[in-house]
């Protein structure tokens, strides 16, 4: 991405080398660390409407996932487990040991893996419009899966993944009219002018088809209980995921609550930012136990270059 990240008041930008991956991160506020992981076809900017409120109480860390936004787009590594490792490596570089975690869409899947595999580092998890990692194959799975036709479309190759599908997603996955106008869509679509980032999208979705969906349905993640306190925020008008697909955990979640956001599509942080920010702040404020400061989380990233 040759253009600089869009300006948001109170937000600073840094580039951090994470195991050879030049990672862009937006930082704001002060307090206990709160990590926000975006989805596709967006990047860190999807959080701009909730950032001001969250930054009043937290040091907010918004990385761009590999291949999206201003983070490098290498040839491989487009799997949730690698994304989770990228995020933890970035936080290690920032000196953040324990943190609150918020994830949406692809970022939500990475957030679930971090919470499942590194529960000692995660104070709490908020999953926004993200499929449950404990999804089982049921009679309803196939009809629900038909909503996700974009997965196969993106996996076919750059022709669709680089233009048609991102435009469709930004126009049609929003339920509240006017909350994602054309000028905002253009900020996200600019990244797909880069052929390497288009290929990154294709690799994300080919891996989802070939590995991740079969593994989830086969029960890969059902072997590990979710012990981290978790809040699921589910837009009830999401064209991709029904509420039941976001909240089906059974007995595997030790501390789970679900909030349904009425009249909201796939992008709650854009469509109803006040509700999202309020739920996130209330959730982390009510978690038991003393706050844990995350090392140098109040400071700038070490070895970071200018944006």
PDB file of C-alpha atoms in Angstrom:
ATOM      1  CA  UNK A   1       0.000   0.000   0.000  1.00  0.00           C
ATOM      2  CA  UNK A   2       1.656   3.213  -1.135  1.00  0.00           C
ATOM      3  CA  UNK A   3      -0.947   5.599   0.309  1.00  0.00           C
ATOM      4  CA  UNK A   4      -0.586   6.288   4.051  1.00  0.00           C
ATOM      5  CA  UNK A   5      -3.213   4.975   6.487  1.00  0.00           C
ATOM      6  CA  UNK A   6      -6.213   7.293   6.850  1.00  0.00           C
ATOM      7  CA  UNK A   7      -5.994   9.763   9.690  1.00  0.00           C
ATOM      8  CA  UNK A   8      -8.070   9.201  12.829  1.00  0.00           C
ATOM      9  CA  UNK A   9      -7.658  11.728  15.690  1.00  0.00           C
ATOM     10  CA  UNK A  10      -5.690  10.321  18.598  1.00  0.00           C
ATOM     11  CA  UNK A  11      -4.364   7.337  16.614  1.00  0.00           C
ATOM     12  CA  UNK A  12      -0.658   6.743  16.039  1.00  0.00           C
ATOM     13  CA  UNK A  13       0.748   4.303  13.493  1.00  0.00           C
ATOM     14  CA  UNK A  14       3.784   2.056  13.593  1.00  0.00           C
ATOM     15  CA  UNK A  15       5.367  -0.704  11.529  1.00  0.00           C
ATOM     16  CA  UNK A  16       6.858  -3.567  13.537  1.00  0.00           C
ATOM     17  CA  UNK A  17       8.950  -6.477  12.286  1.00  0.00           C
ATOM     18  CA  UNK A  18       7.265  -9.652  13.540  1.00  0.00           C
ATOM     19  CA  UNK A  19       9.348 -12.641  12.503  1.00  0.00           C
ATOM     20  CA  UNK A  20      10.098 -11.011   9.153  1.00  0.00           C
ATOM     21  CA  UNK A  21       6.518  -9.808   8.603  1.00  0.00           C
ATOM     22  CA  UNK A  22       6.353  -6.021   8.387  1.00  0.00           C
ATOM     23  CA  UNK A  23       3.206  -5.451  10.409  1.00  0.00           C
ATOM     24  CA  UNK A  24       1.208  -2.252  10.540  1.00  0.00           C
ATOM     25  CA  UNK A  25      -0.489  -1.414  13.833  1.00  0.00           C
ATOM     26  CA  UNK A  26      -2.678   1.507  14.874  1.00  0.00           C
ATOM     27  CA  UNK A  27      -2.433   2.505  18.538  1.00  0.00           C
ATOM     28  CA  UNK A  28      -4.560   4.779  20.699  1.00  0.00           C
ATOM     29  CA  UNK A  29      -5.333   5.598  24.315  1.00  0.00           C
ATOM     30  CA  UNK A  30      -3.849   4.436  27.602  1.00  0.00           C
ATOM     31  CA  UNK A  31      -4.734   1.764  30.139  1.00  0.00           C
ATOM     32  CA  UNK A  32      -5.115  -1.987  30.073  1.00  0.00           C
ATOM     33  CA  UNK A  33      -4.346  -3.356  26.599  1.00  0.00           C
ATOM     34  CA  UNK A  34      -7.266  -4.129  24.311  1.00  0.00           C
ATOM     35  CA  UNK A  35      -6.508  -5.810  20.971  1.00  0.00           C
ATOM     36  CA  UNK A  36      -8.936  -5.424  18.050  1.00  0.00           C
ATOM     37  CA  UNK A  37      -8.669  -7.842  15.100  1.00  0.00           C
ATOM     38  CA  UNK A  38     -10.490  -6.875  11.901  1.00  0.00           C
ATOM     39  CA  UNK A  39     -12.193  -9.000   9.255  1.00  0.00           C
ATOM     40  CA  UNK A  40     -12.276  -9.235   5.461  1.00  0.00           C
ATOM     41  CA  UNK A  41     -12.464  -7.171   3.247  1.00  0.00           C
ATOM     42  CA  UNK A  42     -11.498  -4.533   5.788  1.00  0.00           C
ATOM     43  CA  UNK A  43      -8.481  -3.511   7.862  1.00  0.00           C
ATOM     44  CA  UNK A  44      -7.753  -1.634  11.104  1.00  0.00           C
ATOM     45  CA  UNK A  45      -9.898   1.330   9.963  1.00  0.00           C
ATOM     46  CA  UNK A  46     -13.076  -0.669  10.579  1.00  0.00           C
ATOM     47  CA  UNK A  47     -12.652   0.201  14.271  1.00  0.00           C
ATOM     48  CA  UNK A  48     -12.459   3.971  13.786  1.00  0.00           C
ATOM     49  CA  UNK A  49     -15.942   4.661  15.177  1.00  0.00           C
ATOM     50  CA  UNK A  50     -15.392   2.665  18.392  1.00  0.00           C
ATOM     51  CA  UNK A  51     -11.777   3.699  18.965  1.00  0.00           C
ATOM     52  CA  UNK A  52     -12.467   7.046  20.708  1.00  0.00           C
ATOM     53  CA  UNK A  53     -14.605   5.471  23.443  1.00  0.00           C
ATOM     54  CA  UNK A  54     -12.408   2.418  23.924  1.00  0.00           C
ATOM     55  CA  UNK A  55      -9.268   4.574  24.103  1.00  0.00           C
ATOM     56  CA  UNK A  56     -10.688   6.466  27.079  1.00  0.00           C
ATOM     57  CA  UNK A  57     -10.078   3.371  29.240  1.00  0.00           C
ATOM     58  CA  UNK A  58      -7.669   1.191  27.276  1.00  0.00           C
ATOM     59  CA  UNK A  59      -4.473   1.143  25.287  1.00  0.00           C
ATOM     60  CA  UNK A  60      -6.078   0.002  22.039  1.00  0.00           C
ATOM     61  CA  UNK A  61      -3.978  -2.067  19.611  1.00  0.00           C
ATOM     62  CA  UNK A  62      -5.372  -2.512  16.082  1.00  0.00           C
ATOM     63  CA  UNK A  63      -3.065  -4.520  13.803  1.00  0.00           C
ATOM     64  CA  UNK A  64      -3.620  -5.207  10.137  1.00  0.00           C
ATOM     65  CA  UNK A  65      -3.639  -8.952   9.529  1.00  0.00           C
ATOM     66  CA  UNK A  66      -1.139 -10.336   7.029  1.00  0.00           C
ATOM     67  CA  UNK A  67      -2.041  -9.569   3.446  1.00  0.00           C
ATOM     68  CA  UNK A  68      -4.544  -6.879   4.386  1.00  0.00           C
ATOM     69  CA  UNK A  69      -4.313  -3.160   5.039  1.00  0.00           C
ATOM     70  CA  UNK A  70      -0.723  -1.970   5.380  1.00  0.00           C
ATOM     71  CA  UNK A  71       0.801  -5.230   6.644  1.00  0.00           C
ATOM     72  CA  UNK A  72       3.020  -7.225   4.270  1.00  0.00           C
ATOM     73  CA  UNK A  73       1.435  -9.754   1.912  1.00  0.00           C
ATOM     74  CA  UNK A  74       3.871 -12.707   1.843  1.00  0.00           C
ATOM     75  CA  UNK A  75       3.384 -15.779  -0.330  1.00  0.00           C
ATOM     76  CA  UNK A  76       2.139 -18.043   2.475  1.00  0.00           C
ATOM     77  CA  UNK A  77       0.837 -18.189   6.022  1.00  0.00           C
ATOM     78  CA  UNK A  78      -2.841 -17.463   5.329  1.00  0.00           C
ATOM     79  CA  UNK A  79      -4.186 -19.729   8.045  1.00  0.00           C
ATOM     80  CA  UNK A  80      -5.869 -18.800  11.327  1.00  0.00           C
ATOM     81  CA  UNK A  81      -3.107 -20.456  13.365  1.00  0.00           C
ATOM     82  CA  UNK A  82      -0.455 -18.343  11.612  1.00  0.00           C
ATOM     83  CA  UNK A  83      -2.577 -15.207  11.991  1.00  0.00           C
ATOM     84  CA  UNK A  84      -2.833 -15.928  15.715  1.00  0.00           C
ATOM     85  CA  UNK A  85       0.940 -16.378  15.896  1.00  0.00           C
ATOM     86  CA  UNK A  86       1.439 -13.083  14.060  1.00  0.00           C
ATOM     87  CA  UNK A  87      -0.731 -11.280  16.607  1.00  0.00           C
ATOM     88  CA  UNK A  88       1.024 -12.805  19.603  1.00  0.00           C
ATOM     89  CA  UNK A  89       4.411 -11.993  18.075  1.00  0.00           C
ATOM     90  CA  UNK A  90       3.355  -8.375  17.611  1.00  0.00           C
ATOM     91  CA  UNK A  91       2.144  -8.146  21.208  1.00  0.00           C
ATOM     92  CA  UNK A  92       5.426  -9.617  22.426  1.00  0.00           C
ATOM     93  CA  UNK A  93       7.255  -6.886  20.512  1.00  0.00           C
ATOM     94  CA  UNK A  94       4.978  -4.270  22.073  1.00  0.00           C
ATOM     95  CA  UNK A  95       5.639  -5.653  25.548  1.00  0.00           C
ATOM     96  CA  UNK A  96       2.022  -6.729  26.059  1.00  0.00           C
ATOM     97  CA  UNK A  97       1.643  -9.917  28.096  1.00  0.00           C
ATOM     98  CA  UNK A  98      -2.038  -9.977  29.076  1.00  0.00           C
ATOM     99  CA  UNK A  99      -4.798  -8.270  27.137  1.00  0.00           C
ATOM    100  CA  UNK A 100      -8.450  -8.076  26.283  1.00  0.00           C
ATOM    101  CA  UNK A 101      -9.265  -9.383  22.827  1.00  0.00           C
ATOM    102  CA  UNK A 102     -11.931  -8.393  20.296  1.00  0.00           C
ATOM    103  CA  UNK A 103     -12.231 -10.105  16.915  1.00  0.00           C
ATOM    104  CA  UNK A 104     -14.547  -9.814  13.931  1.00  0.00           C
ATOM    105  CA  UNK A 105     -14.944 -12.227  11.001  1.00  0.00           C
ATOM    106  CA  UNK A 106     -11.450 -13.582  10.097  1.00  0.00           C
ATOM    107  CA  UNK A 107     -10.050 -11.661  13.055  1.00  0.00           C
ATOM    108  CA  UNK A 108     -12.640 -13.390  15.229  1.00  0.00           C
ATOM    109  CA  UNK A 109     -11.409 -16.831  14.181  1.00  0.00           C
ATOM    110  CA  UNK A 110      -7.823 -15.835  14.984  1.00  0.00           C
ATOM    111  CA  UNK A 111      -9.052 -14.449  18.319  1.00  0.00           C
ATOM    112  CA  UNK A 112     -10.781 -17.731  19.172  1.00  0.00           C
ATOM    113  CA  UNK A 113      -7.565 -19.646  18.497  1.00  0.00           C
ATOM    114  CA  UNK A 114      -5.563 -17.301  20.717  1.00  0.00           C
ATOM    115  CA  UNK A 115      -8.115 -17.722  23.520  1.00  0.00           C
ATOM    116  CA  UNK A 116      -8.235 -21.516  23.116  1.00  0.00           C
ATOM    117  CA  UNK A 117      -4.485 -22.035  22.959  1.00  0.00           C
ATOM    118  CA  UNK A 118      -3.181 -19.207  25.161  1.00  0.00           C
ATOM    119  CA  UNK A 119      -5.901 -18.612  27.762  1.00  0.00           C
ATOM    120  CA  UNK A 120      -3.382 -17.334  30.309  1.00  0.00           C
ATOM    121  CA  UNK A 121      -2.757 -14.259  28.173  1.00  0.00           C
ATOM    122  CA  UNK A 122      -6.368 -13.345  27.404  1.00  0.00           C
ATOM    123  CA  UNK A 123      -8.399 -11.554  30.083  1.00  0.00           C
ATOM    124  CA  UNK A 124     -11.576 -11.793  28.037  1.00  0.00           C
ATOM    125  CA  UNK A 125     -12.775 -12.292  24.473  1.00  0.00           C
ATOM    126  CA  UNK A 126     -15.433 -10.460  22.470  1.00  0.00           C
ATOM    127  CA  UNK A 127     -16.300 -12.263  19.215  1.00  0.00           C
ATOM    128  CA  UNK A 128     -18.273 -10.162  16.736  1.00  0.00           C
ATOM    129  CA  UNK A 129     -20.152 -11.813  13.858  1.00  0.00           C
ATOM    130  CA  UNK A 130     -17.831 -14.806  13.820  1.00  0.00           C
ATOM    131  CA  UNK A 131     -18.785 -18.457  13.403  1.00  0.00           C
ATOM    132  CA  UNK A 132     -18.360 -20.636  16.469  1.00  0.00           C
ATOM    133  CA  UNK A 133     -15.217 -22.798  16.281  1.00  0.00           C
ATOM    134  CA  UNK A 134     -17.316 -25.613  17.746  1.00  0.00           C
ATOM    135  CA  UNK A 135     -19.727 -25.766  14.800  1.00  0.00           C
ATOM    136  CA  UNK A 136     -21.008 -29.281  14.088  1.00  0.00           C
ATOM    137  CA  UNK A 137     -22.337 -30.713  10.831  1.00  0.00           C
ATOM    138  CA  UNK A 138     -26.130 -30.737  11.299  1.00  0.00           C
ATOM    139  CA  UNK A 139     -29.151 -30.692   8.976  1.00  0.00           C
ATOM    140  CA  UNK A 140     -28.980 -26.889   9.165  1.00  0.00           C
ATOM    141  CA  UNK A 141     -25.289 -26.644   8.281  1.00  0.00           C
ATOM    142  CA  UNK A 142     -25.765 -27.033   4.518  1.00  0.00           C
ATOM    143  CA  UNK A 143     -28.499 -24.354   4.179  1.00  0.00           C
ATOM    144  CA  UNK A 144     -26.471 -21.996   6.362  1.00  0.00           C
ATOM    145  CA  UNK A 145     -23.402 -22.722   4.258  1.00  0.00           C
ATOM    146  CA  UNK A 146     -25.200 -21.562   1.143  1.00  0.00           C
ATOM    147  CA  UNK A 147     -25.007 -18.027   2.548  1.00  0.00           C
ATOM    148  CA  UNK A 148     -21.231 -18.243   2.292  1.00  0.00           C
ATOM    149  CA  UNK A 149     -20.969 -18.508  -1.491  1.00  0.00           C
ATOM    150  CA  UNK A 150     -18.355 -15.733  -1.462  1.00  0.00           C
ATOM    151  CA  UNK A 151     -15.888 -18.225   0.039  1.00  0.00           C
ATOM    152  CA  UNK A 152     -15.900 -20.338  -3.121  1.00  0.00           C
ATOM    153  CA  UNK A 153     -15.953 -17.220  -5.318  1.00  0.00           C
ATOM    154  CA  UNK A 154     -12.847 -15.784  -3.658  1.00  0.00           C
ATOM    155  CA  UNK A 155     -11.116 -19.150  -3.840  1.00  0.00           C
ATOM    156  CA  UNK A 156     -11.517 -19.347  -7.624  1.00  0.00           C
ATOM    157  CA  UNK A 157      -8.796 -16.779  -8.244  1.00  0.00           C
ATOM    158  CA  UNK A 158      -7.857 -13.103  -8.561  1.00  0.00           C
ATOM    159  CA  UNK A 159     -10.496 -12.115 -11.106  1.00  0.00           C
ATOM    160  CA  UNK A 160     -13.328 -12.214  -8.571  1.00  0.00           C
ATOM    161  CA  UNK A 161     -11.312 -11.797  -5.365  1.00  0.00           C
ATOM    162  CA  UNK A 162      -9.702  -8.601  -6.598  1.00  0.00           C
ATOM    163  CA  UNK A 163     -12.761  -6.602  -7.513  1.00  0.00           C
ATOM    164  CA  UNK A 164     -16.241  -8.055  -7.743  1.00  0.00           C
ATOM    165  CA  UNK A 165     -16.489  -9.854  -4.411  1.00  0.00           C
ATOM    166  CA  UNK A 166     -14.995  -7.129  -2.172  1.00  0.00           C
ATOM    167  CA  UNK A 167     -17.306  -4.553  -3.788  1.00  0.00           C
ATOM    168  CA  UNK A 168     -20.298  -6.836  -3.352  1.00  0.00           C
ATOM    169  CA  UNK A 169     -19.420  -7.511   0.283  1.00  0.00           C
ATOM    170  CA  UNK A 170     -19.064  -3.858   1.240  1.00  0.00           C
ATOM    171  CA  UNK A 171     -22.323  -2.952  -0.480  1.00  0.00           C
ATOM    172  CA  UNK A 172     -24.513  -5.874   0.538  1.00  0.00           C
ATOM    173  CA  UNK A 173     -23.309  -7.132   3.912  1.00  0.00           C
ATOM    174  CA  UNK A 174     -24.440  -3.907   5.581  1.00  0.00           C
ATOM    175  CA  UNK A 175     -28.030  -3.771   6.794  1.00  0.00           C
ATOM    176  CA  UNK A 176     -28.231  -0.180   8.037  1.00  0.00           C
ATOM    177  CA  UNK A 177     -28.415   2.080   5.003  1.00  0.00           C
ATOM    178  CA  UNK A 178     -25.828   4.829   4.800  1.00  0.00           C
ATOM    179  CA  UNK A 179     -23.438   3.492   7.445  1.00  0.00           C
ATOM    180  CA  UNK A 180     -20.853   2.398   4.861  1.00  0.00           C
ATOM    181  CA  UNK A 181     -21.046   4.998   2.064  1.00  0.00           C
ATOM    182  CA  UNK A 182     -19.076   4.742  -1.212  1.00  0.00           C
ATOM    183  CA  UNK A 183     -16.251   6.977   0.028  1.00  0.00           C
ATOM    184  CA  UNK A 184     -15.687   4.652   3.000  1.00  0.00           C
ATOM    185  CA  UNK A 185     -15.874   1.573   0.792  1.00  0.00           C
ATOM    186  CA  UNK A 186     -13.156   3.116  -1.367  1.00  0.00           C
ATOM    187  CA  UNK A 187     -10.755   3.162   1.612  1.00  0.00           C
ATOM    188  CA  UNK A 188     -11.042  -0.635   1.869  1.00  0.00           C
ATOM    189  CA  UNK A 189     -11.115  -1.305  -1.856  1.00  0.00           C
ATOM    190  CA  UNK A 190      -7.834   0.535  -2.405  1.00  0.00           C
ATOM    191  CA  UNK A 191      -5.902  -2.421  -0.968  1.00  0.00           C
ATOM    192  CA  UNK A 192      -7.212  -4.658  -3.766  1.00  0.00           C
ATOM    193  CA  UNK A 193      -5.377  -2.575  -6.337  1.00  0.00           C
ATOM    194  CA  UNK A 194      -2.250  -4.419  -5.167  1.00  0.00           C
ATOM    195  CA  UNK A 195      -1.969  -7.826  -6.939  1.00  0.00           C
ATOM    196  CA  UNK A 196      -0.132  -9.331  -3.955  1.00  0.00           C
ATOM    197  CA  UNK A 197      -3.028  -8.470  -1.642  1.00  0.00           C
ATOM    198  CA  UNK A 198      -5.509  -9.926  -4.095  1.00  0.00           C
ATOM    199  CA  UNK A 199      -3.504 -13.154  -4.130  1.00  0.00           C
ATOM    200  CA  UNK A 200      -3.478 -13.055  -0.325  1.00  0.00           C
ATOM    201  CA  UNK A 201      -7.290 -13.065  -0.328  1.00  0.00           C
ATOM    202  CA  UNK A 202      -7.339 -16.028  -2.718  1.00  0.00           C
ATOM    203  CA  UNK A 203      -4.948 -17.907  -0.420  1.00  0.00           C
ATOM    204  CA  UNK A 204      -7.050 -17.118   2.650  1.00  0.00           C
ATOM    205  CA  UNK A 205     -10.174 -18.547   1.067  1.00  0.00           C
ATOM    206  CA  UNK A 206      -8.571 -21.539  -0.634  1.00  0.00           C
ATOM    207  CA  UNK A 207      -7.182 -22.552   2.747  1.00  0.00           C
ATOM    208  CA  UNK A 208     -10.600 -22.043   4.303  1.00  0.00           C
ATOM    209  CA  UNK A 209     -12.173 -24.399   1.755  1.00  0.00           C
ATOM    210  CA  UNK A 210      -9.422 -26.993   1.750  1.00  0.00           C
ATOM    211  CA  UNK A 211      -8.444 -27.053   5.428  1.00  0.00           C
ATOM    212  CA  UNK A 212     -10.264 -24.891   7.931  1.00  0.00           C
ATOM    213  CA  UNK A 213     -13.928 -25.646   7.245  1.00  0.00           C
ATOM    214  CA  UNK A 214     -13.368 -29.440   7.075  1.00  0.00           C
ATOM    215  CA  UNK A 215     -11.268 -29.259  10.252  1.00  0.00           C
ATOM    216  CA  UNK A 216     -13.899 -27.262  12.153  1.00  0.00           C
ATOM    217  CA  UNK A 217     -16.709 -29.598  11.100  1.00  0.00           C
ATOM    218  CA  UNK A 218     -14.545 -32.610  12.008  1.00  0.00           C
ATOM    219  CA  UNK A 219     -14.128 -31.232  15.536  1.00  0.00           C
ATOM    220  CA  UNK A 220     -10.545 -29.967  15.601  1.00  0.00           C
ATOM    221  CA  UNK A 221     -11.325 -27.243  18.141  1.00  0.00           C
ATOM    222  CA  UNK A 222     -13.957 -29.166  20.110  1.00  0.00           C
ATOM    223  CA  UNK A 223     -11.153 -30.979  21.906  1.00  0.00           C
ATOM    224  CA  UNK A 224     -10.185 -27.802  23.790  1.00  0.00           C
ATOM    225  CA  UNK A 225     -12.654 -26.051  26.114  1.00  0.00           C
ATOM    226  CA  UNK A 226     -13.005 -22.278  25.929  1.00  0.00           C
ATOM    227  CA  UNK A 227     -12.128 -21.166  29.453  1.00  0.00           C
ATOM    228  CA  UNK A 228     -11.687 -17.452  28.746  1.00  0.00           C
ATOM    229  CA  UNK A 229     -14.727 -15.283  29.626  1.00  0.00           C
ATOM    230  CA  UNK A 230     -16.406 -14.665  26.278  1.00  0.00           C
ATOM    231  CA  UNK A 231     -19.010 -12.279  24.917  1.00  0.00           C
ATOM    232  CA  UNK A 232     -20.550 -12.970  21.515  1.00  0.00           C
ATOM    233  CA  UNK A 233     -22.005  -9.957  19.696  1.00  0.00           C
ATOM    234  CA  UNK A 234     -24.270 -11.110  16.873  1.00  0.00           C
ATOM    235  CA  UNK A 235     -25.968  -8.877  14.329  1.00  0.00           C
ATOM    236  CA  UNK A 236     -29.395 -10.377  13.712  1.00  0.00           C
ATOM    237  CA  UNK A 237     -29.468  -9.263  10.062  1.00  0.00           C
ATOM    238  CA  UNK A 238     -26.084 -10.674   9.085  1.00  0.00           C
ATOM    239  CA  UNK A 239     -26.524 -12.179   5.597  1.00  0.00           C
ATOM    240  CA  UNK A 240     -23.599 -14.561   6.197  1.00  0.00           C
ATOM    241  CA  UNK A 241     -24.141 -16.026   9.642  1.00  0.00           C
ATOM    242  CA  UNK A 242     -27.362 -16.726  11.540  1.00  0.00           C
ATOM    243  CA  UNK A 243     -27.246 -15.998  15.257  1.00  0.00           C
ATOM    244  CA  UNK A 244     -27.296 -19.745  16.007  1.00  0.00           C
ATOM    245  CA  UNK A 245     -24.093 -20.153  13.975  1.00  0.00           C
ATOM    246  CA  UNK A 246     -22.335 -17.569  16.106  1.00  0.00           C
ATOM    247  CA  UNK A 247     -23.571 -18.798  19.480  1.00  0.00           C
ATOM    248  CA  UNK A 248     -23.497 -22.616  19.246  1.00  0.00           C
ATOM    249  CA  UNK A 249     -20.982 -23.580  21.928  1.00  0.00           C
ATOM    250  CA  UNK A 250     -22.780 -26.209  24.006  1.00  0.00           C
ATOM    251  CA  UNK A 251     -20.904 -27.117  27.185  1.00  0.00           C
ATOM    252  CA  UNK A 252     -17.476 -26.204  25.800  1.00  0.00           C
ATOM    253  CA  UNK A 253     -17.526 -22.577  26.935  1.00  0.00           C
ATOM    254  CA  UNK A 254     -17.079 -22.082  30.660  1.00  0.00           C
ATOM    255  CA  UNK A 255     -18.208 -18.439  30.741  1.00  0.00           C
ATOM    256  CA  UNK A 256     -20.220 -17.361  27.703  1.00  0.00           C
ATOM    257  CA  UNK A 257     -22.793 -14.666  27.150  1.00  0.00           C
ATOM    258  CA  UNK A 258     -24.485 -13.621  23.905  1.00  0.00           C
ATOM    259  CA  UNK A 259     -25.850 -10.202  22.952  1.00  0.00           C
ATOM    260  CA  UNK A 260     -27.956  -9.900  19.813  1.00  0.00           C
ATOM    261  CA  UNK A 261     -27.682  -6.559  18.026  1.00  0.00           C
ATOM    262  CA  UNK A 262     -31.026  -5.759  16.459  1.00  0.00           C
ATOM    263  CA  UNK A 263     -31.174  -4.461  12.902  1.00  0.00           C
ATOM    264  CA  UNK A 264     -27.433  -4.948  12.331  1.00  0.00           C
ATOM    265  CA  UNK A 265     -25.728  -6.739   9.439  1.00  0.00           C
ATOM    266  CA  UNK A 266     -22.205  -8.136   9.165  1.00  0.00           C
ATOM    267  CA  UNK A 267     -20.322  -4.984  10.222  1.00  0.00           C
ATOM    268  CA  UNK A 268     -21.537  -4.070  13.736  1.00  0.00           C
ATOM    269  CA  UNK A 269     -18.590  -1.765  14.524  1.00  0.00           C
ATOM    270  CA  UNK A 270     -19.635   0.320  11.511  1.00  0.00           C
ATOM    271  CA  UNK A 271     -23.407  -0.050  11.707  1.00  0.00           C
ATOM    272  CA  UNK A 272     -23.895   0.400  15.476  1.00  0.00           C
ATOM    273  CA  UNK A 273     -20.585   1.555  16.974  1.00  0.00           C
ATOM    274  CA  UNK A 274     -22.174   2.975  20.140  1.00  0.00           C
ATOM    275  CA  UNK A 275     -23.683  -0.394  21.020  1.00  0.00           C
ATOM    276  CA  UNK A 276     -20.465  -2.265  20.220  1.00  0.00           C
ATOM    277  CA  UNK A 277     -18.288   0.109  22.242  1.00  0.00           C
ATOM    278  CA  UNK A 278     -20.740   0.046  25.153  1.00  0.00           C
ATOM    279  CA  UNK A 279     -20.889  -3.759  25.279  1.00  0.00           C
ATOM    280  CA  UNK A 280     -17.107  -4.088  25.001  1.00  0.00           C
ATOM    281  CA  UNK A 281     -16.434  -1.550  27.752  1.00  0.00           C
ATOM    282  CA  UNK A 282     -19.053  -3.026  30.087  1.00  0.00           C
ATOM    283  CA  UNK A 283     -17.804  -6.556  29.513  1.00  0.00           C
ATOM    284  CA  UNK A 284     -14.194  -5.811  30.381  1.00  0.00           C
ATOM    285  CA  UNK A 285     -15.125  -3.514  33.271  1.00  0.00           C
ATOM    286  CA  UNK A 286     -17.118  -6.329  34.907  1.00  0.00           C
ATOM    287  CA  UNK A 287     -14.490  -9.044  34.574  1.00  0.00           C
ATOM    288  CA  UNK A 288     -13.361 -10.244  37.964  1.00  0.00           C
ATOM    289  CA  UNK A 289      -9.809  -9.924  39.207  1.00  0.00           C
ATOM    290  CA  UNK A 290      -7.414  -6.995  39.354  1.00  0.00           C
ATOM    291  CA  UNK A 291      -6.354  -5.359  36.079  1.00  0.00           C
ATOM    292  CA  UNK A 292      -3.038  -6.528  34.708  1.00  0.00           C
ATOM    293  CA  UNK A 293      -0.851  -3.965  33.043  1.00  0.00           C
ATOM    294  CA  UNK A 294       0.703  -5.218  29.842  1.00  0.00           C
ATOM    295  CA  UNK A 295       4.339  -4.271  30.247  1.00  0.00           C
ATOM    296  CA  UNK A 296       5.135  -1.337  27.979  1.00  0.00           C
ATOM    297  CA  UNK A 297       1.656  -1.232  26.479  1.00  0.00           C
ATOM    298  CA  UNK A 298       1.361   2.492  27.167  1.00  0.00           C
ATOM    299  CA  UNK A 299       4.460   3.224  25.129  1.00  0.00           C
ATOM    300  CA  UNK A 300       5.277   3.100  21.460  1.00  0.00           C
ATOM    301  CA  UNK A 301       6.310  -0.061  19.719  1.00  0.00           C
ATOM    302  CA  UNK A 302      10.016  -0.903  19.910  1.00  0.00           C
ATOM    303  CA  UNK A 303      11.870  -0.956  16.603  1.00  0.00           C
ATOM    304  CA  UNK A 304       8.922   0.651  14.860  1.00  0.00           C
ATOM    305  CA  UNK A 305       9.260   2.690  11.709  1.00  0.00           C
ATOM    306  CA  UNK A 306       7.213   5.743  10.877  1.00  0.00           C
ATOM    307  CA  UNK A 307       3.919   5.309   9.082  1.00  0.00           C
TER     308      UNK A 307
END
